[in-house]
mmCIF file of C-alpha atoms and ligand atoms in Angstrom:
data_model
loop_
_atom_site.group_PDB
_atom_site.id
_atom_site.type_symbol
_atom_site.label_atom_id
_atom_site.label_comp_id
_atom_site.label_asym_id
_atom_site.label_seq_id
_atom_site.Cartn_x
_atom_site.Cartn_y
_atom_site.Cartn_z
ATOM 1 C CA UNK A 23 8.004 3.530 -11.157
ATOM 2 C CA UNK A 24 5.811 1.382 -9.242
ATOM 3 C CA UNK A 25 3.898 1.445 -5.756
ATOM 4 C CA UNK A 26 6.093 0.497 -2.468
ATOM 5 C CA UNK A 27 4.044 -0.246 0.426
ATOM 6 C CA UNK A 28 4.978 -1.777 4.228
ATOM 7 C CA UNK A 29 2.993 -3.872 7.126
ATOM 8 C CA UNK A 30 4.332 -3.290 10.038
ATOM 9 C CA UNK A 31 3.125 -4.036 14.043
ATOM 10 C CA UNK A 32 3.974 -6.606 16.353
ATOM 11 C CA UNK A 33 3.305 -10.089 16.053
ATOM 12 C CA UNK A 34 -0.685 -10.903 15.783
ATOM 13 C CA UNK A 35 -1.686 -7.559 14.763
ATOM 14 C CA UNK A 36 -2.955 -8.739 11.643
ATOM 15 C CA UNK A 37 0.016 -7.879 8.895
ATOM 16 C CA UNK A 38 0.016 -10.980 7.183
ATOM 17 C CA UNK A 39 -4.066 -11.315 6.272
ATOM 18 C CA UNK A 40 -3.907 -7.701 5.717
ATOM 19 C CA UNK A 41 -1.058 -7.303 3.564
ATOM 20 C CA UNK A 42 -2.867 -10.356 1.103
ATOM 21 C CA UNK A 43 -6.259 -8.527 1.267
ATOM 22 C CA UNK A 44 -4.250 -5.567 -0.358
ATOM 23 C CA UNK A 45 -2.524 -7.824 -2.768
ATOM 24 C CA UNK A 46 -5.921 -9.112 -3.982
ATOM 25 C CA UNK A 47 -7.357 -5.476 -3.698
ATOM 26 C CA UNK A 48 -4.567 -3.881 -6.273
ATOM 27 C CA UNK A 49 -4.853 -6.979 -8.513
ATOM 28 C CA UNK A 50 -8.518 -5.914 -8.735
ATOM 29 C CA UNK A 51 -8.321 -3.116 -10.198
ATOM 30 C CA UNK A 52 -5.296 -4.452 -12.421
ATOM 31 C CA UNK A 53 -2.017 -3.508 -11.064
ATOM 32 C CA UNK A 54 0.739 -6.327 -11.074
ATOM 33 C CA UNK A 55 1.277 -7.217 -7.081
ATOM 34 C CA UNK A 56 4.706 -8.771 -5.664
ATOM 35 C CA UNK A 57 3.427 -9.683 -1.971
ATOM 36 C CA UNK A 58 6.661 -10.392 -0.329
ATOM 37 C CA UNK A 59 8.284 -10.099 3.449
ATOM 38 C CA UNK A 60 11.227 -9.994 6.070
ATOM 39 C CA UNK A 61 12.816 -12.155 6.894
ATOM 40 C CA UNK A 62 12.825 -13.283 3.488
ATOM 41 C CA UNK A 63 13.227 -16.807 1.864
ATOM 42 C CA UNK A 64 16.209 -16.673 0.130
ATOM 43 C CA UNK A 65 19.879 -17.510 2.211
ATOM 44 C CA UNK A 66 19.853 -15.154 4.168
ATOM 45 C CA UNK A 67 16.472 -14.906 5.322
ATOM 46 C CA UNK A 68 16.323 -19.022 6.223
ATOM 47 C CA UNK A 69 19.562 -18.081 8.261
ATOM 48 C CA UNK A 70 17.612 -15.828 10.729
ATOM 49 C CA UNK A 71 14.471 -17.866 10.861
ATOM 50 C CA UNK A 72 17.114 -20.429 12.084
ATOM 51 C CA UNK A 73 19.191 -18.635 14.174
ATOM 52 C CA UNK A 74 17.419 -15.766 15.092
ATOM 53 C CA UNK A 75 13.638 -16.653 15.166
ATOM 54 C CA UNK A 76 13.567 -19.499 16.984
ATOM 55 C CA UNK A 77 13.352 -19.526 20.813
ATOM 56 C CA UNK A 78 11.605 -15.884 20.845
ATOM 57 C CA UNK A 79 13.849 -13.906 19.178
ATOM 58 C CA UNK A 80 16.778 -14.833 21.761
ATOM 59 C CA UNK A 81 18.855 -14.643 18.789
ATOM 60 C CA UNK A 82 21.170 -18.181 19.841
ATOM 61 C CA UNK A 83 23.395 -20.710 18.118
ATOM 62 C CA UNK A 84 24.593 -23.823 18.455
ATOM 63 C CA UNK A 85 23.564 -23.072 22.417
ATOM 64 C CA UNK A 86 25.703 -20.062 22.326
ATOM 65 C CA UNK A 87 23.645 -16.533 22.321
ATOM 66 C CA UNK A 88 24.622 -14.058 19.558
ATOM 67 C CA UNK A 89 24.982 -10.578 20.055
ATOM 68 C CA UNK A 90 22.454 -8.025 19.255
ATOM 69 C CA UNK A 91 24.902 -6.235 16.964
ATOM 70 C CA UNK A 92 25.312 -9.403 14.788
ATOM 71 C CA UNK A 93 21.496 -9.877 14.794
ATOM 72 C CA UNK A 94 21.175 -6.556 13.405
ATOM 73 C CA UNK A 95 23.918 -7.253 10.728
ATOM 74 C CA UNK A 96 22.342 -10.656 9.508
ATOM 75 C CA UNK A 97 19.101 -8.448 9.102
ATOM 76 C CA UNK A 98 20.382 -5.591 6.894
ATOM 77 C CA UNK A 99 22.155 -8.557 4.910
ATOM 78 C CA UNK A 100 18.533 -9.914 4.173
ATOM 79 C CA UNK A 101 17.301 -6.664 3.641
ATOM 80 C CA UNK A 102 20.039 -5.495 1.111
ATOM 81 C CA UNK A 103 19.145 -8.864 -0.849
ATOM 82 C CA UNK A 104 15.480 -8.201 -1.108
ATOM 83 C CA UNK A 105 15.785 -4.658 -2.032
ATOM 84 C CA UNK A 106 18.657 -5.108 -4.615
ATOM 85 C CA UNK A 107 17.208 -8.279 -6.213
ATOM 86 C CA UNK A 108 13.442 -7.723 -5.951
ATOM 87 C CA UNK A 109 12.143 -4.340 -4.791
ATOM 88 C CA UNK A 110 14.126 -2.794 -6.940
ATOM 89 C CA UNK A 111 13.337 -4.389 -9.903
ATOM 90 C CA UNK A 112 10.242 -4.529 -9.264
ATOM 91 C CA UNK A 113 9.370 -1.396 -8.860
ATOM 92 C CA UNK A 114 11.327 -0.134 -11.981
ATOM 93 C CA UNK A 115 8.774 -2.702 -13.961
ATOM 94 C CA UNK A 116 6.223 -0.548 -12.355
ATOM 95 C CA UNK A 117 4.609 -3.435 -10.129
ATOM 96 C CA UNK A 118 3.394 -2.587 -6.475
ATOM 97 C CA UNK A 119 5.403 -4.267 -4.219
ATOM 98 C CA UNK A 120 3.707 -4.977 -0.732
ATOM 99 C CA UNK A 121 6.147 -6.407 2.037
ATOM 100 C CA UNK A 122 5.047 -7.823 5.172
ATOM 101 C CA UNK A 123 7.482 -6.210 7.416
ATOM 102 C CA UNK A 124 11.134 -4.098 6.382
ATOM 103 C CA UNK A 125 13.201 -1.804 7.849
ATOM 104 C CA UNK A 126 10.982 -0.246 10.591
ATOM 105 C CA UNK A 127 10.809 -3.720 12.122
ATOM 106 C CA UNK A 128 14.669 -3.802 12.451
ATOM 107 C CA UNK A 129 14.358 -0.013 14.000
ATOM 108 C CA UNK A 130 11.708 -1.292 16.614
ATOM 109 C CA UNK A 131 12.705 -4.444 17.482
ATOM 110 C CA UNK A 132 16.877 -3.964 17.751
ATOM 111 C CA UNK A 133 16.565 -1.032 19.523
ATOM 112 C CA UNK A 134 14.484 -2.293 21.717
ATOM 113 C CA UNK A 135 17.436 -4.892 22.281
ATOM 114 C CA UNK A 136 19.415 -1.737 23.029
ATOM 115 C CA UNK A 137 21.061 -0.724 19.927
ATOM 116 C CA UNK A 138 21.558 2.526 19.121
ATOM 117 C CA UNK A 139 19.141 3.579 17.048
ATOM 118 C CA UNK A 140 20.891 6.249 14.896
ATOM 119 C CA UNK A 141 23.474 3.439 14.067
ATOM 120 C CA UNK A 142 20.724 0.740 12.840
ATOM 121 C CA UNK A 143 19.085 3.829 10.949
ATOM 122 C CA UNK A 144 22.455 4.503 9.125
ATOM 123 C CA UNK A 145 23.378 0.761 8.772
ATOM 124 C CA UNK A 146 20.017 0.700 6.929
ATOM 125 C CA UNK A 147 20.705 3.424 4.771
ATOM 126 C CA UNK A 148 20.505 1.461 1.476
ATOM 127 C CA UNK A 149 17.320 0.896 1.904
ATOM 128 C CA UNK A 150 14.855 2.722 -0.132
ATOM 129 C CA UNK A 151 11.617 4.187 1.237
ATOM 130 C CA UNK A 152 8.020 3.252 0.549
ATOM 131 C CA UNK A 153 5.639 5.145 -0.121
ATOM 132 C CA UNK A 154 3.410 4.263 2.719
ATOM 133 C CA UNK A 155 4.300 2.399 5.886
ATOM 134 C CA UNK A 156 0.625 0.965 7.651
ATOM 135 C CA UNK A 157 1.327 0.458 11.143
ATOM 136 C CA UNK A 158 -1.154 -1.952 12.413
ATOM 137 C CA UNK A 159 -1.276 -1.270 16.300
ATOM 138 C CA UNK A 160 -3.028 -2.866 18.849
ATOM 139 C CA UNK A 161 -2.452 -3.887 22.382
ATOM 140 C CA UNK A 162 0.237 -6.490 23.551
ATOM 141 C CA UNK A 163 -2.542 -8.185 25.429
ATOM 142 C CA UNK A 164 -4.792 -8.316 22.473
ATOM 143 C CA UNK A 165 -2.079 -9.634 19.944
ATOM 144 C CA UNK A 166 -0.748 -12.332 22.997
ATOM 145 C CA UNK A 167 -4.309 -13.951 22.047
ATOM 146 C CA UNK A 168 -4.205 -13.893 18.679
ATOM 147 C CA UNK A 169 -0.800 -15.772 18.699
ATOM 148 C CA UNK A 170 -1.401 -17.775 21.788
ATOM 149 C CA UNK A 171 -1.420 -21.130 20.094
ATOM 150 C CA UNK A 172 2.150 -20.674 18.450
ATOM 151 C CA UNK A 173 3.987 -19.864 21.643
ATOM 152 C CA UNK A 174 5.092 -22.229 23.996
ATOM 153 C CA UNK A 175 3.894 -20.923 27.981
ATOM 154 C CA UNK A 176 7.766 -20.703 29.042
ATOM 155 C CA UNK A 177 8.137 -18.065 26.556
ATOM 156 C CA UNK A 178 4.729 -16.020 27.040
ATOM 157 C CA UNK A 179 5.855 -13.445 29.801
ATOM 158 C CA UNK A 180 9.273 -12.643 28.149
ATOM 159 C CA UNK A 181 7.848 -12.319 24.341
ATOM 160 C CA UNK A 182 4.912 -10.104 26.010
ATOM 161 C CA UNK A 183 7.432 -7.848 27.976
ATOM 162 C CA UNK A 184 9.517 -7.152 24.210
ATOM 163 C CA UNK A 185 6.486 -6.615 22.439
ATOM 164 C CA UNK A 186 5.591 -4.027 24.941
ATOM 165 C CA UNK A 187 8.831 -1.954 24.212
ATOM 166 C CA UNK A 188 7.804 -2.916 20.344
ATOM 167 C CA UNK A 189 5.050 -1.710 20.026
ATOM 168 C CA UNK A 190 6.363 1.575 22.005
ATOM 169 C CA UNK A 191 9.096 2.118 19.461
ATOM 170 C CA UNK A 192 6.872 1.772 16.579
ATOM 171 C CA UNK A 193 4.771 4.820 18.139
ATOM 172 C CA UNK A 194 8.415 6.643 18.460
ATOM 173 C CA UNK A 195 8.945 6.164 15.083
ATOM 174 C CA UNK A 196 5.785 7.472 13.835
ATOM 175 C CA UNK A 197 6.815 10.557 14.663
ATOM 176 C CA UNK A 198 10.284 10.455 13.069
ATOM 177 C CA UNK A 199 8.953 9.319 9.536
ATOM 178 C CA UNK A 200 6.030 11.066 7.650
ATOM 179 C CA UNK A 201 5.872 7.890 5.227
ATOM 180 C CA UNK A 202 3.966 5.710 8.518
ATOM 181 C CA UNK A 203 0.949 6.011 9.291
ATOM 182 C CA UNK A 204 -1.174 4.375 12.316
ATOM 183 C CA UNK A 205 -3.680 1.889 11.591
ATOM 184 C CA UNK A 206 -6.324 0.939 15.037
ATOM 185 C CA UNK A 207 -5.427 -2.736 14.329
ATOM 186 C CA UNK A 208 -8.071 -4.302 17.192
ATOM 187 C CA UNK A 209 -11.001 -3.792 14.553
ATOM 188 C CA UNK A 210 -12.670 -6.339 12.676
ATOM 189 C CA UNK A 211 -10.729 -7.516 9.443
ATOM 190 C CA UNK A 212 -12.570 -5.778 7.130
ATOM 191 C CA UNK A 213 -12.749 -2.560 8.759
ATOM 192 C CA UNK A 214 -8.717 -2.401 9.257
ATOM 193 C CA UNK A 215 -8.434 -3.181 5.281
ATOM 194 C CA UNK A 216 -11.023 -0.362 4.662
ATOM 195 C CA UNK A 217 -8.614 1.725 6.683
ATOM 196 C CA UNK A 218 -5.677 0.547 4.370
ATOM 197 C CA UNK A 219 -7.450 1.106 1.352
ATOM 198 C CA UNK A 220 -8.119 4.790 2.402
ATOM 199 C CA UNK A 221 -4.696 5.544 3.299
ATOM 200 C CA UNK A 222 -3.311 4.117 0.430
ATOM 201 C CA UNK A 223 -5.912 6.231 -1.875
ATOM 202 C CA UNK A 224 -5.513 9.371 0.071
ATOM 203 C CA UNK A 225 -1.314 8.575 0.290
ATOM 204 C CA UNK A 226 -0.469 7.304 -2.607
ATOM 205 C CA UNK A 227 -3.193 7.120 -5.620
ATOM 206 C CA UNK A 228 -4.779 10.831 -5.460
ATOM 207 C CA UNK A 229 -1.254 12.148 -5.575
ATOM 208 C CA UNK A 230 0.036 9.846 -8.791
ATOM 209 C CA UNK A 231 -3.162 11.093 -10.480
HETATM 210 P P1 ADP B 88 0.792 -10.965 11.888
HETATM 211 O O1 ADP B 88 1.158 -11.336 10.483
HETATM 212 O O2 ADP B 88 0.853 -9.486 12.140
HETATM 213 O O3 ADP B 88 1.529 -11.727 12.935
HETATM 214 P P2 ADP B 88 -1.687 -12.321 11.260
HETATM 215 O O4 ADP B 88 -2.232 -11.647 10.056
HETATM 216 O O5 ADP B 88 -0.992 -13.609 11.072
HETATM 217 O O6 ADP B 88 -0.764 -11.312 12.089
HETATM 218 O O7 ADP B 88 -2.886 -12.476 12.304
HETATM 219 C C1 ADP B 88 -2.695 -13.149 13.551
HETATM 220 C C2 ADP B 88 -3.964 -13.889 13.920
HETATM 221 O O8 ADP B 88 -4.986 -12.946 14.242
HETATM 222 C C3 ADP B 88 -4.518 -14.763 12.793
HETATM 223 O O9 ADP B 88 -5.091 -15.911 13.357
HETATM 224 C C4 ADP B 88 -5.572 -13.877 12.155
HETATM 225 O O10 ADP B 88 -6.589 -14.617 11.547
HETATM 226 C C5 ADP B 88 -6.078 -13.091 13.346
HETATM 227 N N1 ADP B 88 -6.492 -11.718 12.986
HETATM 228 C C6 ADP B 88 -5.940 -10.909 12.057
HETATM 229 N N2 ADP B 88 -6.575 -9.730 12.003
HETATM 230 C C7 ADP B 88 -7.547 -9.776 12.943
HETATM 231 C C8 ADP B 88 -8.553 -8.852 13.376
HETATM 232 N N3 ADP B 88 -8.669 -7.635 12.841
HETATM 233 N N4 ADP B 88 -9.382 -9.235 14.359
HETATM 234 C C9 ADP B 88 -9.266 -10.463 14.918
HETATM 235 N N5 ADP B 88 -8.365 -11.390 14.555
HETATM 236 C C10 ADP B 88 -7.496 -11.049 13.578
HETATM 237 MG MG1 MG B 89 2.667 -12.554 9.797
#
């Protein structure tokens, strides 16, 4: 069996550099590395970027918003693609699979819609668990500048109030799974990758040993 390891945080706090400095870090030292992430890019995946993504995660189509239920639904669909067509089989070739963002990003951000979060936990249930979940946190103030430039102003105040409850919930949830662990996300690069690398030593490697 291979390595399973998650990014998660809200936007800006630094999953997608750090989740390719990890890549490049396992394929170092000669593991085989599928980076991957949710939303994916297969059907499914290109359906929520459309319908979902866009506009600030308001979740709207053709005009007409959907409800937070059926957000949630398109989500595990995704999900239950990636895992049964590539983290699966991955894994069972023995490669580490690192995703940028997965389950715990459906359990922070729907329920901070208002879903109920026992029901999005057992909607979810097919999903398998990785190893290690890094939670990269970091103020909503700090991450608002890091992702300044791809927001439009009109949206600023509303996508800062949800990442708020975000980043909340992802503290909430630390508590409720052993497999995340929190990462101080406002220092520099390197020093949050020489966190990972720790964690994932300590987590993962010393035990497979
Ligand atoms: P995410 O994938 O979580 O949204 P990114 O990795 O895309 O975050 O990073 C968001 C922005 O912040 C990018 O411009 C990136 O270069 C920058 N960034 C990432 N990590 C740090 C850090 N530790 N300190 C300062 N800026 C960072
Ligand atoms: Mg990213």
């Amino acid at each position: 069996m291979g390595i399973f390891i998650v990014l998660e945080g809200i936007d800006g706090a630094g999953k997608s550099t750090q989740a390719k400095l990890l890549a490049k870090w396992f394929e170092k030292r000669g593991y085989e590395v599928v980076l991957t992430k949710e939303p994916t890019d297969t059907a499914f995946g290109k359906l929520i970027r459309r319908l979902v993504l866009t506009g600030g995660r308001e979740g709207i189509i053709d005009g007409a918003k959907i409800s937070h239920e059926a957000e949630a639904l398109l989500f595990a669909a995704d999900r239950a693609e990636h895992v049964k067509k590539l983290i699966e089989p991955s894994l069972k070739a023995g490669k580490v699979v690192i995703s940028d963002r997965y389950f715990y990003s459906s359990l922070a951000y729907q329920w901070a819609r208002g879903l109920d979060l026992e029901w999005l936990i057992n909607l979810n249930k097919f999903a398998i668990r990785p190893e290690l979940v890094i939670l990269l946190d970091l103020p909503v103030k700090e991450s608002m500048k890091r992702i300044n430039g791809r927001k439009l102003k009109s949206e600023f105040d509303k996508i800062a109030e949800l990442q708020k409850k975000v980043r909340e919930n992802y503290l909430k949830l630390v508590e409720m799974f052993p497999e995340m662990k929190i990462v101080n996300a406002l220092a520099s690069i390197e020093d949050v990758h020489n966190d990972i690398v720790a964690l994932v030593e300590h987590e993962i490697l010393s035990k497979k040993e």
